[in-house]
């Protein structure tokens, strides 16, 4: 497997810039209700990416980070490391699924109006190529297919800097009204 050094270098530089911004903010955790009250899902995701509210702790635990959000799209980048290996010597499928699930869920999150939220009802992952730490970074790009009042669907692809596809996934999420904080 040959990686495109210029693409990989660009990915790492982008990740470093965003990680510095996230670390300069409140760090991992949960936003307080007053920090997100009245915000759309996209506004919440942008606030997280800007380091204004905490980011999800799972990202630090599993060595991935959010890179970009826009309406209906969320992009994450992960670092497949030896601590993510399964007994067969490849990156554990659960790590791949978690990075994909994050891109899928956050793409749907960007479509939520104030007072609406979602939860995953179904996640389907197709693993198409074994991933090892030799691949220094992978990206998961999640895109909304449909977002209605009760159901939302999205798809995502996990690929390396040279364009190699490692896995792809779909999700169905239940959309619901949130309870006012108080």
mmCIF file with all atom_site columns, C-alpha atoms in Angstrom:
data_model
loop_
_atom_site.group_PDB
_atom_site.id
_atom_site.type_symbol
_atom_site.label_atom_id
_atom_site.label_alt_id
_atom_site.label_comp_id
_atom_site.label_asym_id
_atom_site.label_entity_id
_atom_site.label_seq_id
_atom_site.pdbx_PDB_ins_code
_atom_site.Cartn_x
_atom_site.Cartn_y
_atom_site.Cartn_z
_atom_site.occupancy
_atom_site.B_iso_or_equiv
_atom_site.pdbx_formal_charge
_atom_site.auth_seq_id
_atom_site.auth_comp_id
_atom_site.auth_asym_id
_atom_site.auth_atom_id
_atom_site.pdbx_PDB_model_num
ATOM 1   C CA . UNK A 1 1   ? 0.000   0.000   0.000  1.00 0.00 ? 1   UNK A CA 1
ATOM 2   C CA . UNK A 1 2   ? 1.516   3.286   -1.045 1.00 0.00 ? 2   UNK A CA 1
ATOM 3   C CA . UNK A 1 3   ? 0.227   6.453   0.498  1.00 0.00 ? 3   UNK A CA 1
ATOM 4   C CA . UNK A 1 4   ? 0.136   9.812   -1.205 1.00 0.00 ? 4   UNK A CA 1
ATOM 5   C CA . UNK A 1 5   ? 2.626   11.731  0.988  1.00 0.00 ? 5   UNK A CA 1
ATOM 6   C CA . UNK A 1 6   ? 1.337   15.155  0.001  1.00 0.00 ? 6   UNK A CA 1
ATOM 7   C CA . UNK A 1 7   ? -2.278  14.152  0.719  1.00 0.00 ? 7   UNK A CA 1
ATOM 8   C CA . UNK A 1 8   ? -1.297  12.526  4.011  1.00 0.00 ? 8   UNK A CA 1
ATOM 9   C CA . UNK A 1 9   ? 0.762   15.570  5.020  1.00 0.00 ? 9   UNK A CA 1
ATOM 10  C CA . UNK A 1 10  ? -2.200  17.850  4.226  1.00 0.00 ? 10  UNK A CA 1
ATOM 11  C CA . UNK A 1 11  ? -4.532  15.642  6.268  1.00 0.00 ? 11  UNK A CA 1
ATOM 12  C CA . UNK A 1 12  ? -2.157  15.643  9.257  1.00 0.00 ? 12  UNK A CA 1
ATOM 13  C CA . UNK A 1 13  ? -1.668  19.421  9.071  1.00 0.00 ? 13  UNK A CA 1
ATOM 14  C CA . UNK A 1 14  ? -5.442  19.988  8.970  1.00 0.00 ? 14  UNK A CA 1
ATOM 15  C CA . UNK A 1 15  ? -5.941  17.606  11.902 1.00 0.00 ? 15  UNK A CA 1
ATOM 16  C CA . UNK A 1 16  ? -3.222  19.351  13.947 1.00 0.00 ? 16  UNK A CA 1
ATOM 17  C CA . UNK A 1 17  ? -4.816  22.773  13.406 1.00 0.00 ? 17  UNK A CA 1
ATOM 18  C CA . UNK A 1 18  ? -8.264  21.539  14.457 1.00 0.00 ? 18  UNK A CA 1
ATOM 19  C CA . UNK A 1 19  ? -6.950  19.520  17.410 1.00 0.00 ? 19  UNK A CA 1
ATOM 20  C CA . UNK A 1 20  ? -5.154  22.599  18.746 1.00 0.00 ? 20  UNK A CA 1
ATOM 21  C CA . UNK A 1 21  ? -8.408  24.568  18.560 1.00 0.00 ? 21  UNK A CA 1
ATOM 22  C CA . UNK A 1 22  ? -10.381 21.778  20.263 1.00 0.00 ? 22  UNK A CA 1
ATOM 23  C CA . UNK A 1 23  ? -7.775  21.379  23.018 1.00 0.00 ? 23  UNK A CA 1
ATOM 24  C CA . UNK A 1 24  ? -7.712  25.161  23.621 1.00 0.00 ? 24  UNK A CA 1
ATOM 25  C CA . UNK A 1 25  ? -11.461 24.993  24.309 1.00 0.00 ? 25  UNK A CA 1
ATOM 26  C CA . UNK A 1 26  ? -13.179 23.173  27.157 1.00 0.00 ? 26  UNK A CA 1
ATOM 27  C CA . UNK A 1 27  ? -11.860 19.753  26.035 1.00 0.00 ? 27  UNK A CA 1
ATOM 28  C CA . UNK A 1 28  ? -13.884 16.536  26.078 1.00 0.00 ? 28  UNK A CA 1
ATOM 29  C CA . UNK A 1 29  ? -17.203 16.339  27.875 1.00 0.00 ? 29  UNK A CA 1
ATOM 30  C CA . UNK A 1 30  ? -20.818 17.406  27.578 1.00 0.00 ? 30  UNK A CA 1
ATOM 31  C CA . UNK A 1 31  ? -22.147 20.854  26.799 1.00 0.00 ? 31  UNK A CA 1
ATOM 32  C CA . UNK A 1 32  ? -24.266 22.489  29.476 1.00 0.00 ? 32  UNK A CA 1
ATOM 33  C CA . UNK A 1 33  ? -27.924 22.989  28.537 1.00 0.00 ? 33  UNK A CA 1
ATOM 34  C CA . UNK A 1 34  ? -27.477 26.785  28.486 1.00 0.00 ? 34  UNK A CA 1
ATOM 35  C CA . UNK A 1 35  ? -24.637 26.423  25.942 1.00 0.00 ? 35  UNK A CA 1
ATOM 36  C CA . UNK A 1 36  ? -26.852 24.689  23.387 1.00 0.00 ? 36  UNK A CA 1
ATOM 37  C CA . UNK A 1 37  ? -30.322 26.079  24.167 1.00 0.00 ? 37  UNK A CA 1
ATOM 38  C CA . UNK A 1 38  ? -32.042 27.328  21.019 1.00 0.00 ? 38  UNK A CA 1
ATOM 39  C CA . UNK A 1 39  ? -29.238 26.153  18.723 1.00 0.00 ? 39  UNK A CA 1
ATOM 40  C CA . UNK A 1 40  ? -29.741 24.032  15.637 1.00 0.00 ? 40  UNK A CA 1
ATOM 41  C CA . UNK A 1 41  ? -27.763 20.828  15.350 1.00 0.00 ? 41  UNK A CA 1
ATOM 42  C CA . UNK A 1 42  ? -25.474 22.496  12.818 1.00 0.00 ? 42  UNK A CA 1
ATOM 43  C CA . UNK A 1 43  ? -24.850 25.407  15.199 1.00 0.00 ? 43  UNK A CA 1
ATOM 44  C CA . UNK A 1 44  ? -24.013 22.930  17.987 1.00 0.00 ? 44  UNK A CA 1
ATOM 45  C CA . UNK A 1 45  ? -21.605 21.007  15.761 1.00 0.00 ? 45  UNK A CA 1
ATOM 46  C CA . UNK A 1 46  ? -19.951 24.248  14.589 1.00 0.00 ? 46  UNK A CA 1
ATOM 47  C CA . UNK A 1 47  ? -19.596 25.424  18.193 1.00 0.00 ? 47  UNK A CA 1
ATOM 48  C CA . UNK A 1 48  ? -17.924 22.116  19.044 1.00 0.00 ? 48  UNK A CA 1
ATOM 49  C CA . UNK A 1 49  ? -15.580 22.360  16.064 1.00 0.00 ? 49  UNK A CA 1
ATOM 50  C CA . UNK A 1 50  ? -14.714 25.945  17.035 1.00 0.00 ? 50  UNK A CA 1
ATOM 51  C CA . UNK A 1 51  ? -13.762 24.861  20.570 1.00 0.00 ? 51  UNK A CA 1
ATOM 52  C CA . UNK A 1 52  ? -16.648 26.777  22.157 1.00 0.00 ? 52  UNK A CA 1
ATOM 53  C CA . UNK A 1 53  ? -18.318 23.729  23.704 1.00 0.00 ? 53  UNK A CA 1
ATOM 54  C CA . UNK A 1 54  ? -16.876 20.341  24.705 1.00 0.00 ? 54  UNK A CA 1
ATOM 55  C CA . UNK A 1 55  ? -16.227 17.652  22.123 1.00 0.00 ? 55  UNK A CA 1
ATOM 56  C CA . UNK A 1 56  ? -17.163 13.979  22.577 1.00 0.00 ? 56  UNK A CA 1
ATOM 57  C CA . UNK A 1 57  ? -14.766 12.167  24.915 1.00 0.00 ? 57  UNK A CA 1
ATOM 58  C CA . UNK A 1 58  ? -14.877 9.026   22.747 1.00 0.00 ? 58  UNK A CA 1
ATOM 59  C CA . UNK A 1 59  ? -12.872 10.904  20.115 1.00 0.00 ? 59  UNK A CA 1
ATOM 60  C CA . UNK A 1 60  ? -9.894  11.244  22.457 1.00 0.00 ? 60  UNK A CA 1
ATOM 61  C CA . UNK A 1 61  ? -10.300 7.689   23.748 1.00 0.00 ? 61  UNK A CA 1
ATOM 62  C CA . UNK A 1 62  ? -10.233 6.177   20.247 1.00 0.00 ? 62  UNK A CA 1
ATOM 63  C CA . UNK A 1 63  ? -7.889  8.636   18.510 1.00 0.00 ? 63  UNK A CA 1
ATOM 64  C CA . UNK A 1 64  ? -10.168 10.336  16.014 1.00 0.00 ? 64  UNK A CA 1
ATOM 65  C CA . UNK A 1 65  ? -11.340 13.895  15.561 1.00 0.00 ? 65  UNK A CA 1
ATOM 66  C CA . UNK A 1 66  ? -14.047 15.886  13.870 1.00 0.00 ? 66  UNK A CA 1
ATOM 67  C CA . UNK A 1 67  ? -12.721 17.897  10.915 1.00 0.00 ? 67  UNK A CA 1
ATOM 68  C CA . UNK A 1 68  ? -15.677 19.478  9.186  1.00 0.00 ? 68  UNK A CA 1
ATOM 69  C CA . UNK A 1 69  ? -19.423 19.946  9.374  1.00 0.00 ? 69  UNK A CA 1
ATOM 70  C CA . UNK A 1 70  ? -21.850 21.530  6.967  1.00 0.00 ? 70  UNK A CA 1
ATOM 71  C CA . UNK A 1 71  ? -25.550 20.910  6.333  1.00 0.00 ? 71  UNK A CA 1
ATOM 72  C CA . UNK A 1 72  ? -25.995 17.157  5.928  1.00 0.00 ? 72  UNK A CA 1
ATOM 73  C CA . UNK A 1 73  ? -22.262 16.365  6.070  1.00 0.00 ? 73  UNK A CA 1
ATOM 74  C CA . UNK A 1 74  ? -19.764 15.472  8.806  1.00 0.00 ? 74  UNK A CA 1
ATOM 75  C CA . UNK A 1 75  ? -16.138 14.455  8.285  1.00 0.00 ? 75  UNK A CA 1
ATOM 76  C CA . UNK A 1 76  ? -13.960 12.711  10.864 1.00 0.00 ? 76  UNK A CA 1
ATOM 77  C CA . UNK A 1 77  ? -10.335 11.632  10.712 1.00 0.00 ? 77  UNK A CA 1
ATOM 78  C CA . UNK A 1 78  ? -8.859  8.759   12.684 1.00 0.00 ? 78  UNK A CA 1
ATOM 79  C CA . UNK A 1 79  ? -5.446  7.380   13.465 1.00 0.00 ? 79  UNK A CA 1
ATOM 80  C CA . UNK A 1 80  ? -5.415  3.555   13.352 1.00 0.00 ? 80  UNK A CA 1
ATOM 81  C CA . UNK A 1 81  ? -2.950  2.619   16.106 1.00 0.00 ? 81  UNK A CA 1
ATOM 82  C CA . UNK A 1 82  ? -1.570  -0.627  17.564 1.00 0.00 ? 82  UNK A CA 1
ATOM 83  C CA . UNK A 1 83  ? -3.918  -0.296  20.568 1.00 0.00 ? 83  UNK A CA 1
ATOM 84  C CA . UNK A 1 84  ? -6.833  -0.654  18.112 1.00 0.00 ? 84  UNK A CA 1
ATOM 85  C CA . UNK A 1 85  ? -5.646  -4.022  16.762 1.00 0.00 ? 85  UNK A CA 1
ATOM 86  C CA . UNK A 1 86  ? -7.653  -7.223  17.053 1.00 0.00 ? 86  UNK A CA 1
ATOM 87  C CA . UNK A 1 87  ? -5.940  -10.611 17.658 1.00 0.00 ? 87  UNK A CA 1
ATOM 88  C CA . UNK A 1 88  ? -5.593  -11.103 13.881 1.00 0.00 ? 88  UNK A CA 1
ATOM 89  C CA . UNK A 1 89  ? -3.384  -8.030  13.498 1.00 0.00 ? 89  UNK A CA 1
ATOM 90  C CA . UNK A 1 90  ? -5.865  -5.700  11.817 1.00 0.00 ? 90  UNK A CA 1
ATOM 91  C CA . UNK A 1 91  ? -7.731  -2.723  13.219 1.00 0.00 ? 91  UNK A CA 1
ATOM 92  C CA . UNK A 1 92  ? -10.730 -3.918  15.220 1.00 0.00 ? 92  UNK A CA 1
ATOM 93  C CA . UNK A 1 93  ? -14.046 -3.635  13.399 1.00 0.00 ? 93  UNK A CA 1
ATOM 94  C CA . UNK A 1 94  ? -15.513 -1.830  16.395 1.00 0.00 ? 94  UNK A CA 1
ATOM 95  C CA . UNK A 1 95  ? -13.024 1.022   15.933 1.00 0.00 ? 95  UNK A CA 1
ATOM 96  C CA . UNK A 1 96  ? -13.948 1.309   12.254 1.00 0.00 ? 96  UNK A CA 1
ATOM 97  C CA . UNK A 1 97  ? -17.669 1.171   13.131 1.00 0.00 ? 97  UNK A CA 1
ATOM 98  C CA . UNK A 1 98  ? -17.283 3.865   15.798 1.00 0.00 ? 98  UNK A CA 1
ATOM 99  C CA . UNK A 1 99  ? -15.555 6.309   13.447 1.00 0.00 ? 99  UNK A CA 1
ATOM 100 C CA . UNK A 1 100 ? -18.202 5.648   10.764 1.00 0.00 ? 100 UNK A CA 1
ATOM 101 C CA . UNK A 1 101 ? -21.044 5.918   13.308 1.00 0.00 ? 101 UNK A CA 1
ATOM 102 C CA . UNK A 1 102 ? -19.695 9.295   14.437 1.00 0.00 ? 102 UNK A CA 1
ATOM 103 C CA . UNK A 1 103 ? -19.679 10.634  10.865 1.00 0.00 ? 103 UNK A CA 1
ATOM 104 C CA . UNK A 1 104 ? -23.147 9.216   10.217 1.00 0.00 ? 104 UNK A CA 1
ATOM 105 C CA . UNK A 1 105 ? -24.714 10.530  13.412 1.00 0.00 ? 105 UNK A CA 1
ATOM 106 C CA . UNK A 1 106 ? -23.111 13.951  13.212 1.00 0.00 ? 106 UNK A CA 1
ATOM 107 C CA . UNK A 1 107 ? -24.201 14.381  9.585  1.00 0.00 ? 107 UNK A CA 1
ATOM 108 C CA . UNK A 1 108 ? -27.772 13.843  10.800 1.00 0.00 ? 108 UNK A CA 1
ATOM 109 C CA . UNK A 1 109 ? -27.123 16.112  13.805 1.00 0.00 ? 109 UNK A CA 1
ATOM 110 C CA . UNK A 1 110 ? -26.384 18.977  11.382 1.00 0.00 ? 110 UNK A CA 1
ATOM 111 C CA . UNK A 1 111 ? -29.967 18.725  10.101 1.00 0.00 ? 111 UNK A CA 1
ATOM 112 C CA . UNK A 1 112 ? -31.710 18.979  13.483 1.00 0.00 ? 112 UNK A CA 1
ATOM 113 C CA . UNK A 1 113 ? -33.708 22.152  14.153 1.00 0.00 ? 113 UNK A CA 1
ATOM 114 C CA . UNK A 1 114 ? -33.732 23.538  17.718 1.00 0.00 ? 114 UNK A CA 1
ATOM 115 C CA . UNK A 1 115 ? -35.565 21.198  20.080 1.00 0.00 ? 115 UNK A CA 1
ATOM 116 C CA . UNK A 1 116 ? -35.053 18.063  17.946 1.00 0.00 ? 116 UNK A CA 1
ATOM 117 C CA . UNK A 1 117 ? -32.586 15.235  18.512 1.00 0.00 ? 117 UNK A CA 1
ATOM 118 C CA . UNK A 1 118 ? -31.946 11.724  17.218 1.00 0.00 ? 118 UNK A CA 1
ATOM 119 C CA . UNK A 1 119 ? -30.715 8.314   18.261 1.00 0.00 ? 119 UNK A CA 1
ATOM 120 C CA . UNK A 1 120 ? -29.339 5.462   16.195 1.00 0.00 ? 120 UNK A CA 1
ATOM 121 C CA . UNK A 1 121 ? -31.886 2.720   15.499 1.00 0.00 ? 121 UNK A CA 1
ATOM 122 C CA . UNK A 1 122 ? -29.780 0.751   13.017 1.00 0.00 ? 122 UNK A CA 1
ATOM 123 C CA . UNK A 1 123 ? -26.150 0.720   11.932 1.00 0.00 ? 123 UNK A CA 1
ATOM 124 C CA . UNK A 1 124 ? -24.865 -1.419  9.080  1.00 0.00 ? 124 UNK A CA 1
ATOM 125 C CA . UNK A 1 125 ? -21.151 -1.591  8.306  1.00 0.00 ? 125 UNK A CA 1
ATOM 126 C CA . UNK A 1 126 ? -19.519 -3.266  5.326  1.00 0.00 ? 126 UNK A CA 1
ATOM 127 C CA . UNK A 1 127 ? -15.803 -3.967  5.741  1.00 0.00 ? 127 UNK A CA 1
ATOM 128 C CA . UNK A 1 128 ? -14.153 -4.156  2.330  1.00 0.00 ? 128 UNK A CA 1
ATOM 129 C CA . UNK A 1 129 ? -10.410 -4.098  3.111  1.00 0.00 ? 129 UNK A CA 1
ATOM 130 C CA . UNK A 1 130 ? -8.363  -4.853  6.204  1.00 0.00 ? 130 UNK A CA 1
ATOM 131 C CA . UNK A 1 131 ? -6.931  -1.781  7.925  1.00 0.00 ? 131 UNK A CA 1
ATOM 132 C CA . UNK A 1 132 ? -3.608  -1.710  9.812  1.00 0.00 ? 132 UNK A CA 1
ATOM 133 C CA . UNK A 1 133 ? -1.534  1.000   11.518 1.00 0.00 ? 133 UNK A CA 1
ATOM 134 C CA . UNK A 1 134 ? 0.549   1.183   8.307  1.00 0.00 ? 134 UNK A CA 1
ATOM 135 C CA . UNK A 1 135 ? -2.267  3.443   7.088  1.00 0.00 ? 135 UNK A CA 1
ATOM 136 C CA . UNK A 1 136 ? -1.454  6.528   9.126  1.00 0.00 ? 136 UNK A CA 1
ATOM 137 C CA . UNK A 1 137 ? -4.853  8.230   8.791  1.00 0.00 ? 137 UNK A CA 1
ATOM 138 C CA . UNK A 1 138 ? -8.339  7.423   7.539  1.00 0.00 ? 138 UNK A CA 1
ATOM 139 C CA . UNK A 1 139 ? -11.303 9.671   6.926  1.00 0.00 ? 139 UNK A CA 1
ATOM 140 C CA . UNK A 1 140 ? -14.982 8.974   7.414  1.00 0.00 ? 140 UNK A CA 1
ATOM 141 C CA . UNK A 1 141 ? -17.335 11.163  5.412  1.00 0.00 ? 141 UNK A CA 1
ATOM 142 C CA . UNK A 1 142 ? -20.964 10.969  6.454  1.00 0.00 ? 142 UNK A CA 1
ATOM 143 C CA . UNK A 1 143 ? -23.770 12.328  4.274  1.00 0.00 ? 143 UNK A CA 1
ATOM 144 C CA . UNK A 1 144 ? -27.481 12.516  4.987  1.00 0.00 ? 144 UNK A CA 1
ATOM 145 C CA . UNK A 1 145 ? -29.698 10.653  2.550  1.00 0.00 ? 145 UNK A CA 1
ATOM 146 C CA . UNK A 1 146 ? -33.035 11.641  4.120  1.00 0.00 ? 146 UNK A CA 1
ATOM 147 C CA . UNK A 1 147 ? -34.037 13.630  7.184  1.00 0.00 ? 147 UNK A CA 1
ATOM 148 C CA . UNK A 1 148 ? -37.695 13.691  8.146  1.00 0.00 ? 148 UNK A CA 1
ATOM 149 C CA . UNK A 1 149 ? -39.670 14.423  11.304 1.00 0.00 ? 149 UNK A CA 1
ATOM 150 C CA . UNK A 1 150 ? -39.396 10.862  12.621 1.00 0.00 ? 150 UNK A CA 1
ATOM 151 C CA . UNK A 1 151 ? -36.636 9.094   10.666 1.00 0.00 ? 151 UNK A CA 1
ATOM 152 C CA . UNK A 1 152 ? -33.297 10.069  9.194  1.00 0.00 ? 152 UNK A CA 1
ATOM 153 C CA . UNK A 1 153 ? -30.887 8.010   7.104  1.00 0.00 ? 153 UNK A CA 1
ATOM 154 C CA . UNK A 1 154 ? -27.260 8.584   6.198  1.00 0.00 ? 154 UNK A CA 1
ATOM 155 C CA . UNK A 1 155 ? -24.334 6.871   4.502  1.00 0.00 ? 155 UNK A CA 1
ATOM 156 C CA . UNK A 1 156 ? -20.591 7.079   5.135  1.00 0.00 ? 156 UNK A CA 1
ATOM 157 C CA . UNK A 1 157 ? -17.337 5.875   3.615  1.00 0.00 ? 157 UNK A CA 1
ATOM 158 C CA . UNK A 1 158 ? -14.013 5.254   5.391  1.00 0.00 ? 158 UNK A CA 1
ATOM 159 C CA . UNK A 1 159 ? -10.985 5.738   3.140  1.00 0.00 ? 159 UNK A CA 1
ATOM 160 C CA . UNK A 1 160 ? -7.258  6.400   3.248  1.00 0.00 ? 160 UNK A CA 1
ATOM 161 C CA . UNK A 1 161 ? -5.195  9.264   1.827  1.00 0.00 ? 161 UNK A CA 1
ATOM 162 C CA . UNK A 1 162 ? -4.668  7.335   -1.409 1.00 0.00 ? 162 UNK A CA 1
ATOM 163 C CA . UNK A 1 163 ? -8.426  6.865   -1.864 1.00 0.00 ? 163 UNK A CA 1
ATOM 164 C CA . UNK A 1 164 ? -8.503  3.204   -0.770 1.00 0.00 ? 164 UNK A CA 1
ATOM 165 C CA . UNK A 1 165 ? -11.936 2.312   0.609  1.00 0.00 ? 165 UNK A CA 1
ATOM 166 C CA . UNK A 1 166 ? -11.781 0.320   3.860  1.00 0.00 ? 166 UNK A CA 1
ATOM 167 C CA . UNK A 1 167 ? -15.449 0.281   4.866  1.00 0.00 ? 167 UNK A CA 1
ATOM 168 C CA . UNK A 1 168 ? -18.799 1.895   4.190  1.00 0.00 ? 168 UNK A CA 1
ATOM 169 C CA . UNK A 1 169 ? -21.894 2.138   6.330  1.00 0.00 ? 169 UNK A CA 1
ATOM 170 C CA . UNK A 1 170 ? -25.492 3.262   6.573  1.00 0.00 ? 170 UNK A CA 1
ATOM 171 C CA . UNK A 1 171 ? -27.657 4.251   9.491  1.00 0.00 ? 171 UNK A CA 1
ATOM 172 C CA . UNK A 1 172 ? -31.292 4.810   10.326 1.00 0.00 ? 172 UNK A CA 1
ATOM 173 C CA . UNK A 1 173 ? -31.940 7.198   13.196 1.00 0.00 ? 173 UNK A CA 1
ATOM 174 C CA . UNK A 1 174 ? -35.104 7.968   15.113 1.00 0.00 ? 174 UNK A CA 1
ATOM 175 C CA . UNK A 1 175 ? -35.797 11.706  15.305 1.00 0.00 ? 175 UNK A CA 1
ATOM 176 C CA . UNK A 1 176 ? -37.671 13.089  18.298 1.00 0.00 ? 176 UNK A CA 1
ATOM 177 C CA . UNK A 1 177 ? -38.502 16.238  20.244 1.00 0.00 ? 177 UNK A CA 1
ATOM 178 C CA . UNK A 1 178 ? -36.282 17.019  23.226 1.00 0.00 ? 178 UNK A CA 1
ATOM 179 C CA . UNK A 1 179 ? -37.532 18.022  26.616 1.00 0.00 ? 179 UNK A CA 1
ATOM 180 C CA . UNK A 1 180 ? -36.838 21.617  27.642 1.00 0.00 ? 180 UNK A CA 1
ATOM 181 C CA . UNK A 1 181 ? -34.041 21.934  30.223 1.00 0.00 ? 181 UNK A CA 1
ATOM 182 C CA . UNK A 1 182 ? -35.267 22.825  33.639 1.00 0.00 ? 182 UNK A CA 1
#
